[in-house]
Amino acid sequence: MDFPLTCILLRVDVLGGGECGATFARCRDFRPLSRFRPLRAFCSLCSHRCDPALPTISTVHRILGRPALSTRILLLQLALIVITVTAGFVVSLVQARRQIDHQAGQQSLAIARTVRSLPEIRAAFGQARPWTVIDPIAEEIRRNTHAAFIVVANRRGIRYSHPDPSKIGKPTSTDPSVALSGREFVGVQTGTLGRSVRAKVPIYGRDHRVIGLVSVGVLESAVSAQLLSDLPVILIPPLVGLALGVLGSVLLARRIKRQTFGLEPNEIATLLEQREAVLHGIREGTVAADRHGRVTLVNDEARRLLALEDDPIGHKLTEIVPAGHVREVMSGASEGPDQIVLVDDRVLVVNRMPVSLRGQHVGSVVTLRDRTELEGLLRELHDVRSLADALRAQEHEFAHRLHVVAGLIEVGRYDDAVGFIESQALVHQRLVESIVESVGDPALLGLLLGKAAIASERGVDLRVTDTSLPAALDDTRDLVTVVGNLVDNALESVAPLGRGWIEVSVRPHEDGLLIQVADSGPGVDPALVDEIFNDGFTTKARRGTGRRGLGLALVSQAARRRGGRVHVENDGGARFTVFHPRVVVTA
């Protein structure tokens, strides 16, 4: 089924940091292979409304019971966030427990050092009943510092103090060898009161010998209680991170769903394949650019029509498009539909359409159509119509002349009738003979005879002077283009004046031909001499989207294609001189 190119919805933004893509709107006149309708809106480049009867992606997902792409991404992100936050919380909890254990150990060590430094404690070791002095002091300090226990023992490990009076006079439940050897100990051990963080320090006598030890501890249950009291503070950062992660994941999932129009990956891949197939299969050249004028998409036909050899993606239109009218049209400097431009030896019809998404300008799409062959046919049709008009006018003219001849014969003036016929035929015969004798190439001969008839009908005297082409030419396509367009230009300049003349001269010169077309018109404005050969330039009023501004541009193009040159001067009118090289004259 044929479908308009405008049924392709091009989303162009990238380059500005955003997104770039192409999505097909499934319209009534364009149904791609995809089973689902990706959009429920108007195509941005046409006026066709999408079929509302087609099922949406969300409907299909509900039917199939399969979560959408955005949902799967959301679930994956949530799982990763929960795992990360949980791992972070566990690490924080372990670090907090280690910190509390360290603080409890340092606190116990400080209390133990304080107890051993008391003179009363050291002096009591020389008494018969040391526990009667040491235990009350140790218990008072324990209650003030909230320690679980403060145990003072002698060198044999016999307790002199303990929270449980029944334990006094008995050996310590843990190994005292480290402290009795003169070193301090901080660690976790299990004693009679349970597992605790404890510190042990030696007690020195007057001779600096170890006479006992002090053991101070904090129960693990107290440490755990402190950890539980600090738990809300530890939980706040992970919970905040989890909330932000969930919120960000939800927003990201919604953005992905909005940007992909609810499409699944396989459907996106299918649409991309369809887009590539359509863009590179159509006969129209297509170039898409972002808001900054950088090319984001170009198909094979556009590369061919614009003669693009290198990859144009990412380059500005002004960098890859040839200078001239085509660059002005494609960049938006020259506005209007169906503008005709010249690119090398091709005549192209260019349309530029801005693209907007959600009310914002995101770029433009340019379509190119090759009109080279059609332009040639249009010129031939124009010549045929002009010739038909000339023949129609001559029909009326000859009818009048026949009336004159009939009248002369009716009154018996036969000699006058013959003389009138000979005089009328002589003018036309001389023109035809002069052209036939001077021009041997049939294509150029036919062109000049047709132009002479048209000029005669419009009251213009077309003369072929100083022309010597007795033989045929090997390639007359460019020559016919040059002569035909120069004569047409002269006719349009002279005909409005009512009377005038045009002189055409074609003769060999060096290794080519020298072509001159002069007229008796108003000439060329000196200020416009450098512009009249640009495609699209015209001094005539435009009517619609016609072919104005192409004639002299085609002349210049044909000359430059062969390495020739074009010159214009004012000499009682306009005189165009073209040097047309590399033309082979055949016998």
PDB file of C-alpha atoms in Angstrom, residues 6-284:
ATOM      1  CA  THR A   6       4.421  12.523   6.343  1.00  0.00           C
ATOM      2  CA  CYS A   7       2.967   9.552   8.216  1.00  0.00           C
ATOM      3  CA  ILE A   8       6.397   9.146   9.763  1.00  0.00           C
ATOM      4  CA  LEU A   9       6.547  10.990  13.048  1.00  0.00           C
ATOM      5  CA  LEU A  10      10.095  12.207  13.477  1.00  0.00           C
ATOM      6  CA  ARG A  11      11.130  13.133  17.001  1.00  0.00           C
ATOM      7  CA  VAL A  12      14.303  15.218  16.758  1.00  0.00           C
ATOM      8  CA  ASP A  13      15.989  16.756  19.827  1.00  0.00           C
ATOM      9  CA  VAL A  14      19.343  15.465  20.546  1.00  0.00           C
ATOM     10  CA  LEU A  15      21.512  17.515  20.377  1.00  0.00           C
ATOM     11  CA  GLY A  16      20.765  19.730  22.944  1.00  0.00           C
ATOM     12  CA  GLY A  17      21.289  16.863  25.175  1.00  0.00           C
ATOM     13  CA  GLY A  18      18.071  15.157  24.965  1.00  0.00           C
ATOM     14  CA  GLU A  19      16.570  12.455  22.768  1.00  0.00           C
ATOM     15  CA  CYS A  20      16.507  11.572  19.158  1.00  0.00           C
ATOM     16  CA  GLY A  21      14.292   8.960  17.554  1.00  0.00           C
ATOM     17  CA  ALA A  22      11.624   8.164  15.011  1.00  0.00           C
ATOM     18  CA  THR A  23       8.293   6.540  15.683  1.00  0.00           C
ATOM     19  CA  PHE A  24       5.572   5.491  13.312  1.00  0.00           C
ATOM     20  CA  ALA A  25       2.064   6.768  13.932  1.00  0.00           C
ATOM     21  CA  ARG A  26      -0.261   4.010  12.866  1.00  0.00           C
ATOM     22  CA  CYS A  27      -2.766   5.849  10.711  1.00  0.00           C
ATOM     23  CA  ARG A  28      -5.572   4.589   8.566  1.00  0.00           C
ATOM     24  CA  ASP A  29      -3.507   5.034   5.417  1.00  0.00           C
ATOM     25  CA  PHE A  30      -0.313   3.620   6.901  1.00  0.00           C
ATOM     26  CA  ARG A  31      -0.323   0.373   8.876  1.00  0.00           C
ATOM     27  CA  PRO A  32       3.176  -0.916   9.678  1.00  0.00           C
ATOM     28  CA  LEU A  33       3.996  -4.499  10.637  1.00  0.00           C
ATOM     29  CA  SER A  34       3.800  -3.741  14.345  1.00  0.00           C
ATOM     30  CA  ARG A  35       0.704  -5.229  15.940  1.00  0.00           C
ATOM     31  CA  PHE A  36       0.156  -2.375  18.356  1.00  0.00           C
ATOM     32  CA  ARG A  37      -0.590   1.288  18.046  1.00  0.00           C
ATOM     33  CA  PRO A  38       2.286   3.309  19.568  1.00  0.00           C
ATOM     34  CA  LEU A  39       0.530   6.669  19.628  1.00  0.00           C
ATOM     35  CA  ARG A  40      -3.028   7.882  20.293  1.00  0.00           C
ATOM     36  CA  ALA A  41      -2.491  11.315  18.807  1.00  0.00           C
ATOM     37  CA  PHE A  42      -2.202  13.166  15.549  1.00  0.00           C
ATOM     38  CA  CYS A  43       0.896  12.586  13.469  1.00  0.00           C
ATOM     39  CA  SER A  44       3.048  15.655  13.862  1.00  0.00           C
ATOM     40  CA  LEU A  45       3.633  15.908  10.121  1.00  0.00           C
ATOM     41  CA  CYS A  46       0.175  15.135   8.781  1.00  0.00           C
ATOM     42  CA  SER A  47      -3.465  15.513   9.616  1.00  0.00           C
ATOM     43  CA  HIS A  48      -4.375  11.829   9.815  1.00  0.00           C
ATOM     44  CA  ARG A  49      -5.827  10.665  13.120  1.00  0.00           C
ATOM     45  CA  CYS A  50      -4.667   7.335  14.493  1.00  0.00           C
ATOM     46  CA  ASP A  51      -7.246   4.570  14.618  1.00  0.00           C
ATOM     47  CA  PRO A  52      -8.757   4.604  18.149  1.00  0.00           C
ATOM     48  CA  ALA A  53     -10.042   1.053  17.725  1.00  0.00           C
ATOM     49  CA  LEU A  54      -6.551  -0.416  17.824  1.00  0.00           C
ATOM     50  CA  PRO A  55      -5.418  -1.840  21.214  1.00  0.00           C
ATOM     51  CA  THR A  56      -2.897   0.101  23.253  1.00  0.00           C
ATOM     52  CA  ILE A  57       0.279  -1.361  24.668  1.00  0.00           C
ATOM     53  CA  SER A  58      -1.012  -1.198  28.242  1.00  0.00           C
ATOM     54  CA  THR A  59      -4.151  -3.112  27.207  1.00  0.00           C
ATOM     55  CA  VAL A  60      -2.089  -5.874  25.613  1.00  0.00           C
ATOM     56  CA  HIS A  61       0.139  -6.084  28.679  1.00  0.00           C
ATOM     57  CA  ARG A  62      -2.882  -6.442  30.942  1.00  0.00           C
ATOM     58  CA  ILE A  63      -4.224  -9.183  28.693  1.00  0.00           C
ATOM     59  CA  LEU A  64      -0.914 -11.035  28.573  1.00  0.00           C
ATOM     60  CA  GLY A  65      -0.175 -10.484  32.277  1.00  0.00           C
ATOM     61  CA  ARG A  66       3.375  -9.383  31.487  1.00  0.00           C
ATOM     62  CA  PRO A  67       4.817  -6.266  33.138  1.00  0.00           C
ATOM     63  CA  ALA A  68       5.821  -3.446  30.851  1.00  0.00           C
ATOM     64  CA  LEU A  69       9.416  -2.383  30.272  1.00  0.00           C
ATOM     65  CA  SER A  70       9.099   0.581  32.622  1.00  0.00           C
ATOM     66  CA  THR A  71       7.661  -1.693  35.339  1.00  0.00           C
ATOM     67  CA  ARG A  72      10.491  -4.201  34.971  1.00  0.00           C
ATOM     68  CA  ILE A  73      13.052  -1.430  35.158  1.00  0.00           C
ATOM     69  CA  LEU A  74      11.305  -0.034  38.245  1.00  0.00           C
ATOM     70  CA  LEU A  75      11.304  -3.428  39.973  1.00  0.00           C
ATOM     71  CA  LEU A  76      14.962  -3.997  39.137  1.00  0.00           C
ATOM     72  CA  GLN A  77      15.926  -0.571  40.436  1.00  0.00           C
ATOM     73  CA  LEU A  78      13.904  -1.070  43.619  1.00  0.00           C
ATOM     74  CA  ALA A  79      15.591  -4.427  44.229  1.00  0.00           C
ATOM     75  CA  LEU A  80      19.030  -2.891  43.740  1.00  0.00           C
ATOM     76  CA  ILE A  81      18.145   0.025  46.011  1.00  0.00           C
ATOM     77  CA  VAL A  82      16.827  -2.266  48.773  1.00  0.00           C
ATOM     78  CA  ILE A  83      19.912  -4.481  48.567  1.00  0.00           C
ATOM     79  CA  THR A  84      22.236  -1.484  48.613  1.00  0.00           C
ATOM     80  CA  VAL A  85      20.422   0.245  51.474  1.00  0.00           C
ATOM     81  CA  THR A  86      20.249  -2.995  53.484  1.00  0.00           C
ATOM     82  CA  ALA A  87      23.949  -3.650  52.989  1.00  0.00           C
ATOM     83  CA  GLY A  88      24.719  -0.079  53.996  1.00  0.00           C
ATOM     84  CA  PHE A  89      22.534  -0.398  57.080  1.00  0.00           C
ATOM     85  CA  VAL A  90      24.233  -3.641  58.150  1.00  0.00           C
ATOM     86  CA  VAL A  91      27.673  -2.095  57.681  1.00  0.00           C
ATOM     87  CA  SER A  92      26.594   0.968  59.662  1.00  0.00           C
ATOM     88  CA  LEU A  93      25.177  -1.251  62.411  1.00  0.00           C
ATOM     89  CA  VAL A  94      28.376  -3.274  62.674  1.00  0.00           C
ATOM     90  CA  GLN A  95      30.481  -0.119  62.757  1.00  0.00           C
ATOM     91  CA  ALA A  96      28.211   1.404  65.409  1.00  0.00           C
ATOM     92  CA  ARG A  97      28.498  -1.760  67.548  1.00  0.00           C
ATOM     93  CA  ARG A  98      32.259  -1.705  67.232  1.00  0.00           C
ATOM     94  CA  GLN A  99      32.307   1.961  68.170  1.00  0.00           C
ATOM     95  CA  ILE A 100      30.147   1.360  71.250  1.00  0.00           C
ATOM     96  CA  ASP A 101      32.288  -1.643  72.277  1.00  0.00           C
ATOM     97  CA  HIS A 102      35.394   0.482  71.878  1.00  0.00           C
ATOM     98  CA  GLN A 103      33.903   3.292  73.947  1.00  0.00           C
ATOM     99  CA  ALA A 104      32.819   0.818  76.666  1.00  0.00           C
ATOM    100  CA  GLY A 105      36.303  -0.694  76.738  1.00  0.00           C
ATOM    101  CA  GLN A 106      37.980   2.709  77.005  1.00  0.00           C
ATOM    102  CA  GLN A 107      35.532   3.753  79.733  1.00  0.00           C
ATOM    103  CA  SER A 108      36.248   0.556  81.679  1.00  0.00           C
ATOM    104  CA  LEU A 109      39.985   1.094  81.251  1.00  0.00           C
ATOM    105  CA  ALA A 110      39.740   4.646  82.591  1.00  0.00           C
ATOM    106  CA  ILE A 111      37.748   3.486  85.648  1.00  0.00           C
ATOM    107  CA  ALA A 112      40.219   0.664  86.325  1.00  0.00           C
ATOM    108  CA  ARG A 113      43.161   3.065  86.173  1.00  0.00           C
ATOM    109  CA  THR A 114      41.375   5.429  88.530  1.00  0.00           C
ATOM    110  CA  VAL A 115      40.680   2.657  91.069  1.00  0.00           C
ATOM    111  CA  ARG A 116      44.255   1.372  91.125  1.00  0.00           C
ATOM    112  CA  SER A 117      45.570   4.893  91.663  1.00  0.00           C
ATOM    113  CA  LEU A 118      43.636   5.311  94.938  1.00  0.00           C
ATOM    114  CA  PRO A 119      46.020   5.212  97.968  1.00  0.00           C
ATOM    115  CA  GLU A 120      43.354   3.501 100.047  1.00  0.00           C
ATOM    116  CA  ILE A 121      43.267   0.567  97.646  1.00  0.00           C
ATOM    117  CA  ARG A 122      47.023   0.042  97.662  1.00  0.00           C
ATOM    118  CA  ALA A 123      47.241   0.444 101.459  1.00  0.00           C
ATOM    119  CA  ALA A 124      44.477  -2.103 102.031  1.00  0.00           C
ATOM    120  CA  PHE A 125      46.576  -4.858 100.450  1.00  0.00           C
ATOM    121  CA  GLY A 126      48.790  -4.851 103.607  1.00  0.00           C
ATOM    122  CA  GLN A 127      45.877  -5.353 105.991  1.00  0.00           C
ATOM    123  CA  ALA A 128      44.560  -8.640 107.372  1.00  0.00           C
ATOM    124  CA  ARG A 129      41.058  -8.117 105.956  1.00  0.00           C
ATOM    125  CA  PRO A 130      41.599  -5.955 102.822  1.00  0.00           C
ATOM    126  CA  TRP A 131      38.126  -6.563 101.383  1.00  0.00           C
ATOM    127  CA  THR A 132      36.519  -4.620 104.210  1.00  0.00           C
ATOM    128  CA  VAL A 133      38.198  -1.490 102.869  1.00  0.00           C
ATOM    129  CA  ILE A 134      38.358  -2.232  99.150  1.00  0.00           C
ATOM    130  CA  ASP A 135      34.818  -3.531  98.518  1.00  0.00           C
ATOM    131  CA  PRO A 136      32.922  -0.451  99.816  1.00  0.00           C
ATOM    132  CA  ILE A 137      35.154   1.875  97.781  1.00  0.00           C
ATOM    133  CA  ALA A 138      34.776  -0.244  94.622  1.00  0.00           C
ATOM    134  CA  GLU A 139      30.996  -0.491  94.971  1.00  0.00           C
ATOM    135  CA  GLU A 140      30.595   3.255  95.405  1.00  0.00           C
ATOM    136  CA  ILE A 141      32.648   3.911  92.294  1.00  0.00           C
ATOM    137  CA  ARG A 142      30.678   1.226  90.382  1.00  0.00           C
ATOM    138  CA  ARG A 143      27.359   2.820  91.269  1.00  0.00           C
ATOM    139  CA  ASN A 144      28.588   6.293  90.294  1.00  0.00           C
ATOM    140  CA  THR A 145      30.037   5.159  86.946  1.00  0.00           C
ATOM    141  CA  HIS A 146      27.249   2.669  86.081  1.00  0.00           C
ATOM    142  CA  ALA A 147      29.797  -0.086  85.523  1.00  0.00           C
ATOM    143  CA  ALA A 148      28.563  -3.679  85.698  1.00  0.00           C
ATOM    144  CA  PHE A 149      31.305  -4.690  88.103  1.00  0.00           C
ATOM    145  CA  ILE A 150      34.584  -3.553  89.660  1.00  0.00           C
ATOM    146  CA  VAL A 151      36.663  -6.477  90.906  1.00  0.00           C
ATOM    147  CA  VAL A 152      39.914  -6.023  92.858  1.00  0.00           C
ATOM    148  CA  ALA A 153      42.009  -9.191  93.307  1.00  0.00           C
ATOM    149  CA  ASN A 154      45.427 -10.091  94.732  1.00  0.00           C
ATOM    150  CA  ARG A 155      48.309 -11.833  92.948  1.00  0.00           C
ATOM    151  CA  ARG A 156      46.638 -15.200  93.341  1.00  0.00           C
ATOM    152  CA  GLY A 157      43.423 -13.931  91.706  1.00  0.00           C
ATOM    153  CA  ILE A 158      41.416 -13.909  94.943  1.00  0.00           C
ATOM    154  CA  ARG A 159      38.670 -11.286  94.812  1.00  0.00           C
ATOM    155  CA  TYR A 160      38.638  -8.436  97.347  1.00  0.00           C
ATOM    156  CA  SER A 161      35.515  -6.832  95.812  1.00  0.00           C
ATOM    157  CA  HIS A 162      32.515  -7.919  93.747  1.00  0.00           C
ATOM    158  CA  PRO A 163      28.887  -6.794  93.234  1.00  0.00           C
ATOM    159  CA  ASP A 164      27.882 -10.183  94.656  1.00  0.00           C
ATOM    160  CA  PRO A 165      29.309 -10.378  98.212  1.00  0.00           C
ATOM    161  CA  SER A 166      29.277 -14.165  98.057  1.00  0.00           C
ATOM    162  CA  LYS A 167      31.963 -14.045  95.345  1.00  0.00           C
ATOM    163  CA  ILE A 168      34.435 -12.143  97.554  1.00  0.00           C
ATOM    164  CA  GLY A 169      37.340 -14.333  98.658  1.00  0.00           C
ATOM    165  CA  LYS A 170      36.989 -16.614  95.672  1.00  0.00           C
ATOM    166  CA  PRO A 171      39.180 -16.754  92.535  1.00  0.00           C
ATOM    167  CA  THR A 172      38.267 -14.658  89.503  1.00  0.00           C
ATOM    168  CA  SER A 173      36.266 -16.407  86.782  1.00  0.00           C
ATOM    169  CA  THR A 174      38.528 -15.176  83.970  1.00  0.00           C
ATOM    170  CA  ASP A 175      42.256 -15.494  83.417  1.00  0.00           C
ATOM    171  CA  PRO A 176      44.148 -12.718  85.323  1.00  0.00           C
ATOM    172  CA  SER A 177      47.577 -13.599  83.959  1.00  0.00           C
ATOM    173  CA  VAL A 178      47.830 -10.668  81.529  1.00  0.00           C
ATOM    174  CA  ALA A 179      47.249  -8.021  84.207  1.00  0.00           C
ATOM    175  CA  LEU A 180      49.386  -9.859  86.807  1.00  0.00           C
ATOM    176  CA  SER A 181      52.229  -9.872  84.290  1.00  0.00           C
ATOM    177  CA  GLY A 182      52.199  -6.058  84.321  1.00  0.00           C
ATOM    178  CA  ARG A 183      50.198  -5.425  81.143  1.00  0.00           C
ATOM    179  CA  GLU A 184      46.789  -3.872  80.566  1.00  0.00           C
ATOM    180  CA  PHE A 185      44.002  -5.822  78.889  1.00  0.00           C
ATOM    181  CA  VAL A 186      40.844  -4.616  77.112  1.00  0.00           C
ATOM    182  CA  GLY A 187      38.482  -7.133  75.532  1.00  0.00           C
ATOM    183  CA  VAL A 188      35.287  -9.139  75.672  1.00  0.00           C
ATOM    184  CA  GLN A 189      35.092 -12.039  78.115  1.00  0.00           C
ATOM    185  CA  THR A 190      32.393 -14.088  79.823  1.00  0.00           C
ATOM    186  CA  GLY A 191      32.360 -14.069  83.614  1.00  0.00           C
ATOM    187  CA  THR A 192      29.970 -14.828  86.460  1.00  0.00           C
ATOM    188  CA  LEU A 193      27.696 -11.918  85.490  1.00  0.00           C
ATOM    189  CA  GLY A 194      27.690 -12.847  81.805  1.00  0.00           C
ATOM    190  CA  ARG A 195      29.442 -11.632  78.657  1.00  0.00           C
ATOM    191  CA  SER A 196      30.959  -8.183  79.080  1.00  0.00           C
ATOM    192  CA  VAL A 197      33.426  -5.676  77.716  1.00  0.00           C
ATOM    193  CA  ARG A 198      36.088  -5.428  80.412  1.00  0.00           C
ATOM    194  CA  ALA A 199      39.443  -3.842  81.165  1.00  0.00           C
ATOM    195  CA  LYS A 200      42.125  -5.248  83.517  1.00  0.00           C
ATOM    196  CA  VAL A 201      45.065  -3.257  84.873  1.00  0.00           C
ATOM    197  CA  PRO A 202      47.829  -4.268  87.336  1.00  0.00           C
ATOM    198  CA  ILE A 203      48.192  -2.717  90.828  1.00  0.00           C
ATOM    199  CA  TYR A 204      51.760  -1.900  91.839  1.00  0.00           C
ATOM    200  CA  GLY A 205      53.140  -1.812  95.387  1.00  0.00           C
ATOM    201  CA  ARG A 206      55.686   0.583  96.849  1.00  0.00           C
ATOM    202  CA  ASP A 207      58.539  -1.475  95.383  1.00  0.00           C
ATOM    203  CA  HIS A 208      56.848  -1.229  91.964  1.00  0.00           C
ATOM    204  CA  ARG A 209      56.005  -4.897  92.010  1.00  0.00           C
ATOM    205  CA  VAL A 210      52.578  -6.171  90.945  1.00  0.00           C
ATOM    206  CA  ILE A 211      50.493  -6.872  94.028  1.00  0.00           C
ATOM    207  CA  GLY A 212      47.099  -7.355  92.405  1.00  0.00           C
ATOM    208  CA  LEU A 213      44.724  -6.242  89.656  1.00  0.00           C
ATOM    209  CA  VAL A 214      41.582  -4.223  88.978  1.00  0.00           C
ATOM    210  CA  SER A 215      38.942  -5.561  86.542  1.00  0.00           C
ATOM    211  CA  VAL A 216      36.122  -3.248  85.376  1.00  0.00           C
ATOM    212  CA  GLY A 217      33.433  -4.319  82.921  1.00  0.00           C
ATOM    213  CA  VAL A 218      30.222  -3.302  81.120  1.00  0.00           C
ATOM    214  CA  LEU A 219      27.754  -6.060  80.253  1.00  0.00           C
ATOM    215  CA  GLU A 220      26.991  -6.759  76.566  1.00  0.00           C
ATOM    216  CA  SER A 221      23.308  -6.319  77.345  1.00  0.00           C
ATOM    217  CA  ALA A 222      24.002  -2.725  78.359  1.00  0.00           C
ATOM    218  CA  VAL A 223      26.016  -2.209  75.172  1.00  0.00           C
ATOM    219  CA  SER A 224      23.149  -3.652  73.115  1.00  0.00           C
ATOM    220  CA  ALA A 225      20.674  -1.409  74.907  1.00  0.00           C
ATOM    221  CA  GLN A 226      22.772   1.620  74.025  1.00  0.00           C
ATOM    222  CA  LEU A 227      22.932   0.413  70.420  1.00  0.00           C
ATOM    223  CA  LEU A 228      19.146   0.098  70.343  1.00  0.00           C
ATOM    224  CA  SER A 229      18.790   3.624  71.692  1.00  0.00           C
ATOM    225  CA  ASP A 230      21.063   4.853  68.873  1.00  0.00           C
ATOM    226  CA  LEU A 231      19.246   2.785  66.233  1.00  0.00           C
ATOM    227  CA  PRO A 232      16.853   5.569  65.095  1.00  0.00           C
ATOM    228  CA  VAL A 233      19.813   7.809  64.336  1.00  0.00           C
ATOM    229  CA  ILE A 234      21.473   4.978  62.419  1.00  0.00           C
ATOM    230  CA  LEU A 235      18.295   4.230  60.474  1.00  0.00           C
ATOM    231  CA  ILE A 236      17.588   7.796  59.301  1.00  0.00           C
ATOM    232  CA  PRO A 237      20.214   7.973  56.469  1.00  0.00           C
ATOM    233  CA  PRO A 238      19.300   4.554  54.957  1.00  0.00           C
ATOM    234  CA  LEU A 239      15.589   5.297  55.138  1.00  0.00           C
ATOM    235  CA  VAL A 240      16.078   8.701  53.512  1.00  0.00           C
ATOM    236  CA  GLY A 241      18.240   7.085  50.838  1.00  0.00           C
ATOM    237  CA  LEU A 242      15.632   4.384  50.286  1.00  0.00           C
ATOM    238  CA  ALA A 243      12.838   6.945  49.960  1.00  0.00           C
ATOM    239  CA  LEU A 244      14.835   9.057  47.519  1.00  0.00           C
ATOM    240  CA  GLY A 245      15.818   5.965  45.552  1.00  0.00           C
ATOM    241  CA  VAL A 246      12.233   4.762  45.282  1.00  0.00           C
ATOM    242  CA  LEU A 247      11.034   8.221  44.274  1.00  0.00           C
ATOM    243  CA  GLY A 248      13.780   8.568  41.682  1.00  0.00           C
ATOM    244  CA  SER A 249      13.064   5.087  40.319  1.00  0.00           C
ATOM    245  CA  VAL A 250       9.356   5.826  39.977  1.00  0.00           C
ATOM    246  CA  LEU A 251      10.036   9.125  38.205  1.00  0.00           C
ATOM    247  CA  LEU A 252      12.600   7.475  35.933  1.00  0.00           C
ATOM    248  CA  ALA A 253      10.198   4.652  35.099  1.00  0.00           C
ATOM    249  CA  ARG A 254       7.502   7.169  34.208  1.00  0.00           C
ATOM    250  CA  ARG A 255       9.930   9.136  32.055  1.00  0.00           C
ATOM    251  CA  ILE A 256      11.043   5.986  30.247  1.00  0.00           C
ATOM    252  CA  LYS A 257       7.426   5.001  29.682  1.00  0.00           C
ATOM    253  CA  ARG A 258       6.594   8.461  28.361  1.00  0.00           C
ATOM    254  CA  GLN A 259       9.641   8.613  26.087  1.00  0.00           C
ATOM    255  CA  THR A 260       9.126   5.119  24.670  1.00  0.00           C
ATOM    256  CA  PHE A 261       5.348   5.604  24.371  1.00  0.00           C
ATOM    257  CA  GLY A 262       4.861   2.395  26.335  1.00  0.00           C
ATOM    258  CA  LEU A 263       6.643   0.291  23.707  1.00  0.00           C
ATOM    259  CA  GLU A 264       8.531  -2.889  24.528  1.00  0.00           C
ATOM    260  CA  PRO A 265      12.173  -3.383  23.399  1.00  0.00           C
ATOM    261  CA  ASN A 266      11.236  -5.823  20.626  1.00  0.00           C
ATOM    262  CA  GLU A 267       8.608  -3.383  19.363  1.00  0.00           C
ATOM    263  CA  ILE A 268      11.104  -0.525  19.449  1.00  0.00           C
ATOM    264  CA  ALA A 269      13.512  -2.672  17.432  1.00  0.00           C
ATOM    265  CA  THR A 270      10.731  -3.530  14.968  1.00  0.00           C
ATOM    266  CA  LEU A 271       9.769   0.118  14.573  1.00  0.00           C
ATOM    267  CA  LEU A 272      13.401   1.070  14.026  1.00  0.00           C
ATOM    268  CA  GLU A 273      13.714  -1.566  11.313  1.00  0.00           C
ATOM    269  CA  GLN A 274      10.510  -0.326   9.710  1.00  0.00           C
ATOM    270  CA  ARG A 275      11.704   3.269   9.878  1.00  0.00           C
ATOM    271  CA  GLU A 276      14.992   2.370   8.221  1.00  0.00           C
ATOM    272  CA  ALA A 277      13.180   0.351   5.559  1.00  0.00           C
ATOM    273  CA  VAL A 278      10.771   3.196   4.791  1.00  0.00           C
ATOM    274  CA  LEU A 279      13.343   5.989   4.851  1.00  0.00           C
ATOM    275  CA  HIS A 280      15.775   4.165   2.603  1.00  0.00           C
ATOM    276  CA  GLY A 281      13.100   2.687   0.361  1.00  0.00           C
ATOM    277  CA  ILE A 282      11.185   5.800  -0.671  1.00  0.00           C
ATOM    278  CA  ARG A 283      12.069   7.808  -3.755  1.00  0.00           C
ATOM    279  CA  GLU A 284      12.036  11.109  -1.892  1.00  0.00           C
TER     280      GLU A 284
END
